[in-house]
PDB file of C-alpha atoms in Angstrom:
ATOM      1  CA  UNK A 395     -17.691   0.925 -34.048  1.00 43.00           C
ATOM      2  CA  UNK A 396     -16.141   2.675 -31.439  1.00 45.00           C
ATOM      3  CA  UNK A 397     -14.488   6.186 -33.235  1.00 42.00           C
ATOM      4  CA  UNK A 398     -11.335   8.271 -32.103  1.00 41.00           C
ATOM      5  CA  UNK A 399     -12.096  11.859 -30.873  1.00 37.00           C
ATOM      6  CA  UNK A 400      -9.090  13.885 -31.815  1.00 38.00           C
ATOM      7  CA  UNK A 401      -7.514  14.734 -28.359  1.00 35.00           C
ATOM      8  CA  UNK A 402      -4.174  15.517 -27.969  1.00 36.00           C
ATOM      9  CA  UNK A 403      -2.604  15.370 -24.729  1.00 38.00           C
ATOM     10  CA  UNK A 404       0.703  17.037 -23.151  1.00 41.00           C
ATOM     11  CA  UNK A 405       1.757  15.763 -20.358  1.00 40.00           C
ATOM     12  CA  UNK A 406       5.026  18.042 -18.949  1.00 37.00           C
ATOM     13  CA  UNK A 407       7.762  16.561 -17.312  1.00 36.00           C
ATOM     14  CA  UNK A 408       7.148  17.729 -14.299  1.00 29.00           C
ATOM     15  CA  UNK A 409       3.275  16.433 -14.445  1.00 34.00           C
ATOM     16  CA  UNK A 410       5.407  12.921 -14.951  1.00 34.00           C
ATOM     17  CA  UNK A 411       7.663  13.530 -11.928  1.00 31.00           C
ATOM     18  CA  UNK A 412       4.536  14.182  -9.692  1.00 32.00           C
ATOM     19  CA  UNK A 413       2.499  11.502 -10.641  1.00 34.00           C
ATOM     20  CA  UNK A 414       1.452   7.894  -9.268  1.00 36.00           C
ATOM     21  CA  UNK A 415       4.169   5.591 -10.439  1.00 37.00           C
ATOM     22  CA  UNK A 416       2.953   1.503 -10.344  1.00 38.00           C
ATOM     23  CA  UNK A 417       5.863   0.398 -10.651  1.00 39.00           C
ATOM     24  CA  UNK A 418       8.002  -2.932  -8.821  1.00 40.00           C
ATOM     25  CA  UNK A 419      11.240  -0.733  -9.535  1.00 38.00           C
ATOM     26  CA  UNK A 420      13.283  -0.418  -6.777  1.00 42.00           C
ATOM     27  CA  UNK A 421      12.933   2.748  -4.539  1.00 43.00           C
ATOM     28  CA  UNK A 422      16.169   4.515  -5.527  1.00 46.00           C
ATOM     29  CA  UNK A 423      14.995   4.431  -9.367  1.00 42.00           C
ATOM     30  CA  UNK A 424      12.003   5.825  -8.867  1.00 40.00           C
ATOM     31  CA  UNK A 425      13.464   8.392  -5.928  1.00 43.00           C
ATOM     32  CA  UNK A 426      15.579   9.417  -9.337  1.00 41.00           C
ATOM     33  CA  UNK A 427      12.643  10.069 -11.638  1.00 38.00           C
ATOM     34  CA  UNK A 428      11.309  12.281  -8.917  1.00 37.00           C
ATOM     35  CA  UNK A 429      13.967  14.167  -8.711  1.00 39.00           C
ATOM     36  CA  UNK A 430      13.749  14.999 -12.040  1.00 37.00           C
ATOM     37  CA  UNK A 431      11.886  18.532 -11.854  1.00 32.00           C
ATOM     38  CA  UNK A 432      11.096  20.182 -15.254  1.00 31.00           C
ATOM     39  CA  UNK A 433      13.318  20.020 -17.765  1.00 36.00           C
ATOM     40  CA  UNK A 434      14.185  22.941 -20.206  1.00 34.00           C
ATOM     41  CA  UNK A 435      12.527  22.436 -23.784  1.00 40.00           C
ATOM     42  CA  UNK A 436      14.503  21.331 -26.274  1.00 44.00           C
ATOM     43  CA  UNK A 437      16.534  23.208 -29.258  1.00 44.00           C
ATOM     44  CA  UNK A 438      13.404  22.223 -31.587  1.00 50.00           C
ATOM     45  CA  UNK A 439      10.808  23.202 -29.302  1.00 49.00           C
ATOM     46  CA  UNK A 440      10.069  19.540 -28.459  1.00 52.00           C
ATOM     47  CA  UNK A 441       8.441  19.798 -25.026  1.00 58.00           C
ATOM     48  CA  UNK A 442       9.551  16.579 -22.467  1.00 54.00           C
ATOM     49  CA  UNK A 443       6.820  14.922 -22.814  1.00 54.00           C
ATOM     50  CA  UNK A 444       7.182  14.972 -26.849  1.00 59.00           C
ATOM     51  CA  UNK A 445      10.929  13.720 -26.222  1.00 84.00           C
ATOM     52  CA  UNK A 446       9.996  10.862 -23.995  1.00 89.00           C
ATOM     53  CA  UNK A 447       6.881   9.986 -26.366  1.00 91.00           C
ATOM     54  CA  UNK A 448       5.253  10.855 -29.219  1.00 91.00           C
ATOM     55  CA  UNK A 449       2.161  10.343 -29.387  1.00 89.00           C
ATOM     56  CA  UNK A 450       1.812  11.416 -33.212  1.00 90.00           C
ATOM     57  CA  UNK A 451       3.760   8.739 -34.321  1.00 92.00           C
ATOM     58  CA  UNK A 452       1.881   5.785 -32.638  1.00 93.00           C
ATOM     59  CA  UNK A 453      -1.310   7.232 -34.057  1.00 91.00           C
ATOM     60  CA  UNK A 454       0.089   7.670 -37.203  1.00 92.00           C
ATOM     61  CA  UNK A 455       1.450   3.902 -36.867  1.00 94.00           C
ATOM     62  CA  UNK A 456      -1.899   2.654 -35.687  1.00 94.00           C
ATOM     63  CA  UNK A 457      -3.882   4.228 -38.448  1.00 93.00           C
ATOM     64  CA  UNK A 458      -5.967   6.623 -35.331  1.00 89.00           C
ATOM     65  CA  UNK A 459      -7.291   3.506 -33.987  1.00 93.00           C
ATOM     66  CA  UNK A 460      -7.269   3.358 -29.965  1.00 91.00           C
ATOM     67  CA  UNK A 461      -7.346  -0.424 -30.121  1.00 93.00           C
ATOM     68  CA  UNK A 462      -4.063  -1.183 -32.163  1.00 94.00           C
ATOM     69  CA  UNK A 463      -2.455   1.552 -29.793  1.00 94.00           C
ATOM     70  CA  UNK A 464      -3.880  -0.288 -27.030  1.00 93.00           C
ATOM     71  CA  UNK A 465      -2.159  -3.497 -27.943  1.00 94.00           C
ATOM     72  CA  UNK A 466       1.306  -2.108 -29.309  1.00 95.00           C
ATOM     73  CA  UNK A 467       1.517  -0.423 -26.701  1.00 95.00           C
ATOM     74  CA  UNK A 468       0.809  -3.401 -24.016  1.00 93.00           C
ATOM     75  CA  UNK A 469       3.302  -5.157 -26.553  1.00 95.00           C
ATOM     76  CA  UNK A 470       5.628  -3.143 -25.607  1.00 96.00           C
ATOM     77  CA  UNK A 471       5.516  -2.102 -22.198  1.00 95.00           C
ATOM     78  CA  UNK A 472       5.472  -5.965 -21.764  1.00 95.00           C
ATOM     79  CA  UNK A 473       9.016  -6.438 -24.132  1.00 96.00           C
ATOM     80  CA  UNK A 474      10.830  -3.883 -22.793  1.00 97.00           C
ATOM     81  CA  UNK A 475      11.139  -5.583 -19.189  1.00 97.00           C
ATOM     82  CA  UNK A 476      12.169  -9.073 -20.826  1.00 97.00           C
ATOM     83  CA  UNK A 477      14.906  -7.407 -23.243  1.00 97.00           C
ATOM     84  CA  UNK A 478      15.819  -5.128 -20.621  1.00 97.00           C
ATOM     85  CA  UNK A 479      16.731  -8.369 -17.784  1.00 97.00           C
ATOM     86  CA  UNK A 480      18.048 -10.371 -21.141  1.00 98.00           C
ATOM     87  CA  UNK A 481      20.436  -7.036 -21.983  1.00 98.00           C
ATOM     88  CA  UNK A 482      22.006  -7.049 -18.335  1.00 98.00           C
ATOM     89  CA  UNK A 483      22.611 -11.116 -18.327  1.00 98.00           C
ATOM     90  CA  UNK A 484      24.086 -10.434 -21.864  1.00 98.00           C
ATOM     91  CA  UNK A 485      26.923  -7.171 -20.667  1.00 98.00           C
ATOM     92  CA  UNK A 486      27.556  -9.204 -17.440  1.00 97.00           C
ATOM     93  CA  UNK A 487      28.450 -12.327 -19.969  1.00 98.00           C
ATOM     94  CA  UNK A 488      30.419 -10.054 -21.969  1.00 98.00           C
ATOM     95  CA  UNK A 489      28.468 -10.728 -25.402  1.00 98.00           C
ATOM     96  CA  UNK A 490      29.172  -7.165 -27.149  1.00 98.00           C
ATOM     97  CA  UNK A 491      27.409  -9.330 -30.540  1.00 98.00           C
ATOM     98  CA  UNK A 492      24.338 -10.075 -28.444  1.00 98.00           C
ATOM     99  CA  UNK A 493      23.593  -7.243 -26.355  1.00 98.00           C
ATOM    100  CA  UNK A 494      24.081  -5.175 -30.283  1.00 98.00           C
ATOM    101  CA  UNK A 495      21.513  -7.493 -32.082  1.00 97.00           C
ATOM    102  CA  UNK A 496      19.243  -7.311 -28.891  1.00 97.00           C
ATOM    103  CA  UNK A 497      19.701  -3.458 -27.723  1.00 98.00           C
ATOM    104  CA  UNK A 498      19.143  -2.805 -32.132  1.00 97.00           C
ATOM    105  CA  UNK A 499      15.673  -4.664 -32.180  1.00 97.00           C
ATOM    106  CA  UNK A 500      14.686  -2.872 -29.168  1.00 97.00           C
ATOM    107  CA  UNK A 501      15.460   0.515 -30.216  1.00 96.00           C
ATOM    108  CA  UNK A 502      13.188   0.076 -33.849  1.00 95.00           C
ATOM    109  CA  UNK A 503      10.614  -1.182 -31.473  1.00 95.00           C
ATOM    110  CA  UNK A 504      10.804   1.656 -29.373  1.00 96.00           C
ATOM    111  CA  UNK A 505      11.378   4.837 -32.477  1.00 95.00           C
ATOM    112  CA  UNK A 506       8.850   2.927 -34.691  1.00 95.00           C
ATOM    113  CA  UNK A 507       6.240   3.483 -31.856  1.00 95.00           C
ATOM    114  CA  UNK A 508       7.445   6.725 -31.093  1.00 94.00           C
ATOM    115  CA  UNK A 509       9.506   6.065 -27.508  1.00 95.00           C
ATOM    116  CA  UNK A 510      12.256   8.598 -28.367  1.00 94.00           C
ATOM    117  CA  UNK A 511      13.991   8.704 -25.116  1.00 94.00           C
ATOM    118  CA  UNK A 512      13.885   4.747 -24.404  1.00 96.00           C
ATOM    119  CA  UNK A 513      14.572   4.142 -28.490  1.00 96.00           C
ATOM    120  CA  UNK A 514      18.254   6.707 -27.674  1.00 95.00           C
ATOM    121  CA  UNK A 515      19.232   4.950 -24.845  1.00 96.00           C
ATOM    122  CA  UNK A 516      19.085   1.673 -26.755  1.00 97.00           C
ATOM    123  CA  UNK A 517      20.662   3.075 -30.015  1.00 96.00           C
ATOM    124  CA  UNK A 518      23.393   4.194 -27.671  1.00 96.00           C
ATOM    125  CA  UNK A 519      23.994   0.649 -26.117  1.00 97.00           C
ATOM    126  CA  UNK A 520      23.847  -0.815 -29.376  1.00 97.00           C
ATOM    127  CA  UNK A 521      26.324   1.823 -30.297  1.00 97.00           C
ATOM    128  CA  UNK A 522      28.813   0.583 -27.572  1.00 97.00           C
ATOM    129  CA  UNK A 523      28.292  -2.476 -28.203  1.00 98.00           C
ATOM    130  CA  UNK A 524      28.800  -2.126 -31.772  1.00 97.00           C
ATOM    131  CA  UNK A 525      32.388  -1.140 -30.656  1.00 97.00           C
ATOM    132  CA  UNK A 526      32.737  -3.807 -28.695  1.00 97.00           C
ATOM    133  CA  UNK A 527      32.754  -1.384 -25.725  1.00 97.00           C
ATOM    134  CA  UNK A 528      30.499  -2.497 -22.737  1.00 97.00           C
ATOM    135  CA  UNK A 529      32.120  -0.794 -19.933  1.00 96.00           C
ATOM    136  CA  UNK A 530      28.443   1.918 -20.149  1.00 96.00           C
ATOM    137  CA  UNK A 531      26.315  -1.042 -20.396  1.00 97.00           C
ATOM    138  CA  UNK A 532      24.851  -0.824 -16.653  1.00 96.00           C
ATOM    139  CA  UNK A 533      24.853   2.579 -16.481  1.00 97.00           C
ATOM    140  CA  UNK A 534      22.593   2.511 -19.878  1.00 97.00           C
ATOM    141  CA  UNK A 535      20.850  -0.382 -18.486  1.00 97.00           C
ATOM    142  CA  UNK A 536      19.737   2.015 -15.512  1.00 96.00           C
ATOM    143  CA  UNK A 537      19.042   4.728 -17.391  1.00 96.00           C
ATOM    144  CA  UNK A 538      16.504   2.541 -19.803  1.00 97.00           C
ATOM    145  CA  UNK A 539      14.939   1.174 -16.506  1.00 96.00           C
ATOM    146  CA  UNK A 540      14.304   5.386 -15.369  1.00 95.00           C
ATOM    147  CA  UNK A 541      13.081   5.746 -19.126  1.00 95.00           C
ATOM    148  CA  UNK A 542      10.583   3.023 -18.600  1.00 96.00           C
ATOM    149  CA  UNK A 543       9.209   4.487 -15.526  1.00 95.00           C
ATOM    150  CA  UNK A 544       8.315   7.618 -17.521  1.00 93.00           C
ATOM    151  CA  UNK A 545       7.248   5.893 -20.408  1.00 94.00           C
ATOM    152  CA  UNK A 546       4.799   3.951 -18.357  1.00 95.00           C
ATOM    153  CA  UNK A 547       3.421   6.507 -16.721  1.00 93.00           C
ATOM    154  CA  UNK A 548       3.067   9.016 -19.868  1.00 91.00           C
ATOM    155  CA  UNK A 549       1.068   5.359 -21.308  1.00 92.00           C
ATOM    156  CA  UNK A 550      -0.982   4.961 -18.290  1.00 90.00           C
ATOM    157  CA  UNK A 551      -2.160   8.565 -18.405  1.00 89.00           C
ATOM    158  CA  UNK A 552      -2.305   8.640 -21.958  1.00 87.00           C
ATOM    159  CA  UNK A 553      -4.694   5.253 -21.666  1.00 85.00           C
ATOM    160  CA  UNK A 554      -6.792   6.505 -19.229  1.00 86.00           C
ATOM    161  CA  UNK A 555      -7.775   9.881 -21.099  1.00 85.00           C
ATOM    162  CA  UNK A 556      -8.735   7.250 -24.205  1.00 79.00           C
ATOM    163  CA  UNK A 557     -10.662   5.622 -22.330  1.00 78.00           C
ATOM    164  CA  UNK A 558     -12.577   8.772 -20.646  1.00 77.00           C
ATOM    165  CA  UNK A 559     -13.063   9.853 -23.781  1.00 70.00           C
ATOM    166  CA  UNK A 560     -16.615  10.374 -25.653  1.00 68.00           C
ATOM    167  CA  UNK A 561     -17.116   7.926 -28.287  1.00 60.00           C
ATOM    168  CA  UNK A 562     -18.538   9.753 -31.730  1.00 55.00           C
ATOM    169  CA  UNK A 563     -21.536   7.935 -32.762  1.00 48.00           C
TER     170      UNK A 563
END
């Protein structure tokens, strides 16, 4: 049985900014998340990479073991494409109801596994919606796409280290 060595990686914001993105999002989106520089800590202390993920939380979730967080995390790096596509048909039909229910189930997906920043952009679109007020929707939609870029490539980095990573014996 392969065992967990406790390794805890940070991964700034500006590491993010600079690294390899494998992404199929269009150029300006990813032109944005370059841009993005370093961003000042937050009031708590949280550092950005802490606000985008956190990687206690899935390990907490997964009971420390790498291949649950392997597959929740393909789960939802897979998910958040399809809801994010189903979200934009949903604003552009007008369905304030469905983009709610939709943008909701997203956002437990996404705090449960500990995707802050992707899980606030969702709780705010459900907020909207909520209020029957969709006139933010694409510019929330955009700003969840530039949240999934990060969150893809904190994963990817995050993945690799795992998998570097001595096995105890």
């Amino acid at each position: 049985m392969r065992r967990r060595v406790p390794v805890r990686i940070v991964l700034p914001q500006r590491r993010m900014a600079n690294a390899e993105i494998n992404d199929t999002t269009d150029s300006s989106a990813v032109d944005a998340v370059m841009r993005l520089g370093t961003a000042p800590p937050a009031a708590d202390g949280a550092d950005a990479a802490t606000m985008t993920f956190e990687f206690a939380r899935l390990d907490d979730v997964c009971m420390h073991e790498v291949e649950i967080e392997r597959k929740f995390l393909g789960e939802l790096l897979a998910l958040v494409p399809q809801t994010i596509a189903r979200i934009s048909s949903l604003i552009a039909a007008g369905d304030a109801a469905a983009v709610e229910a939709s943008a909701h189930a997203l956002k437990g997906h996404c705090l449960m596994l500990g995707a802050n920043a992707l899980g606030r952009v969702f709780a705010e679109l459900e907020n909207d919606a909520q209020r029957g007020r969709l006139g933010r929707g694409r510019a929330l939609i955009s700003h969840a796409e530039l949240e999934l870029i990060r969150l893809r490539t904190l994963i990817e980095g995050y993945l690799d280290s795992v998998a570097s990573a001595p096995t105890a014996s």
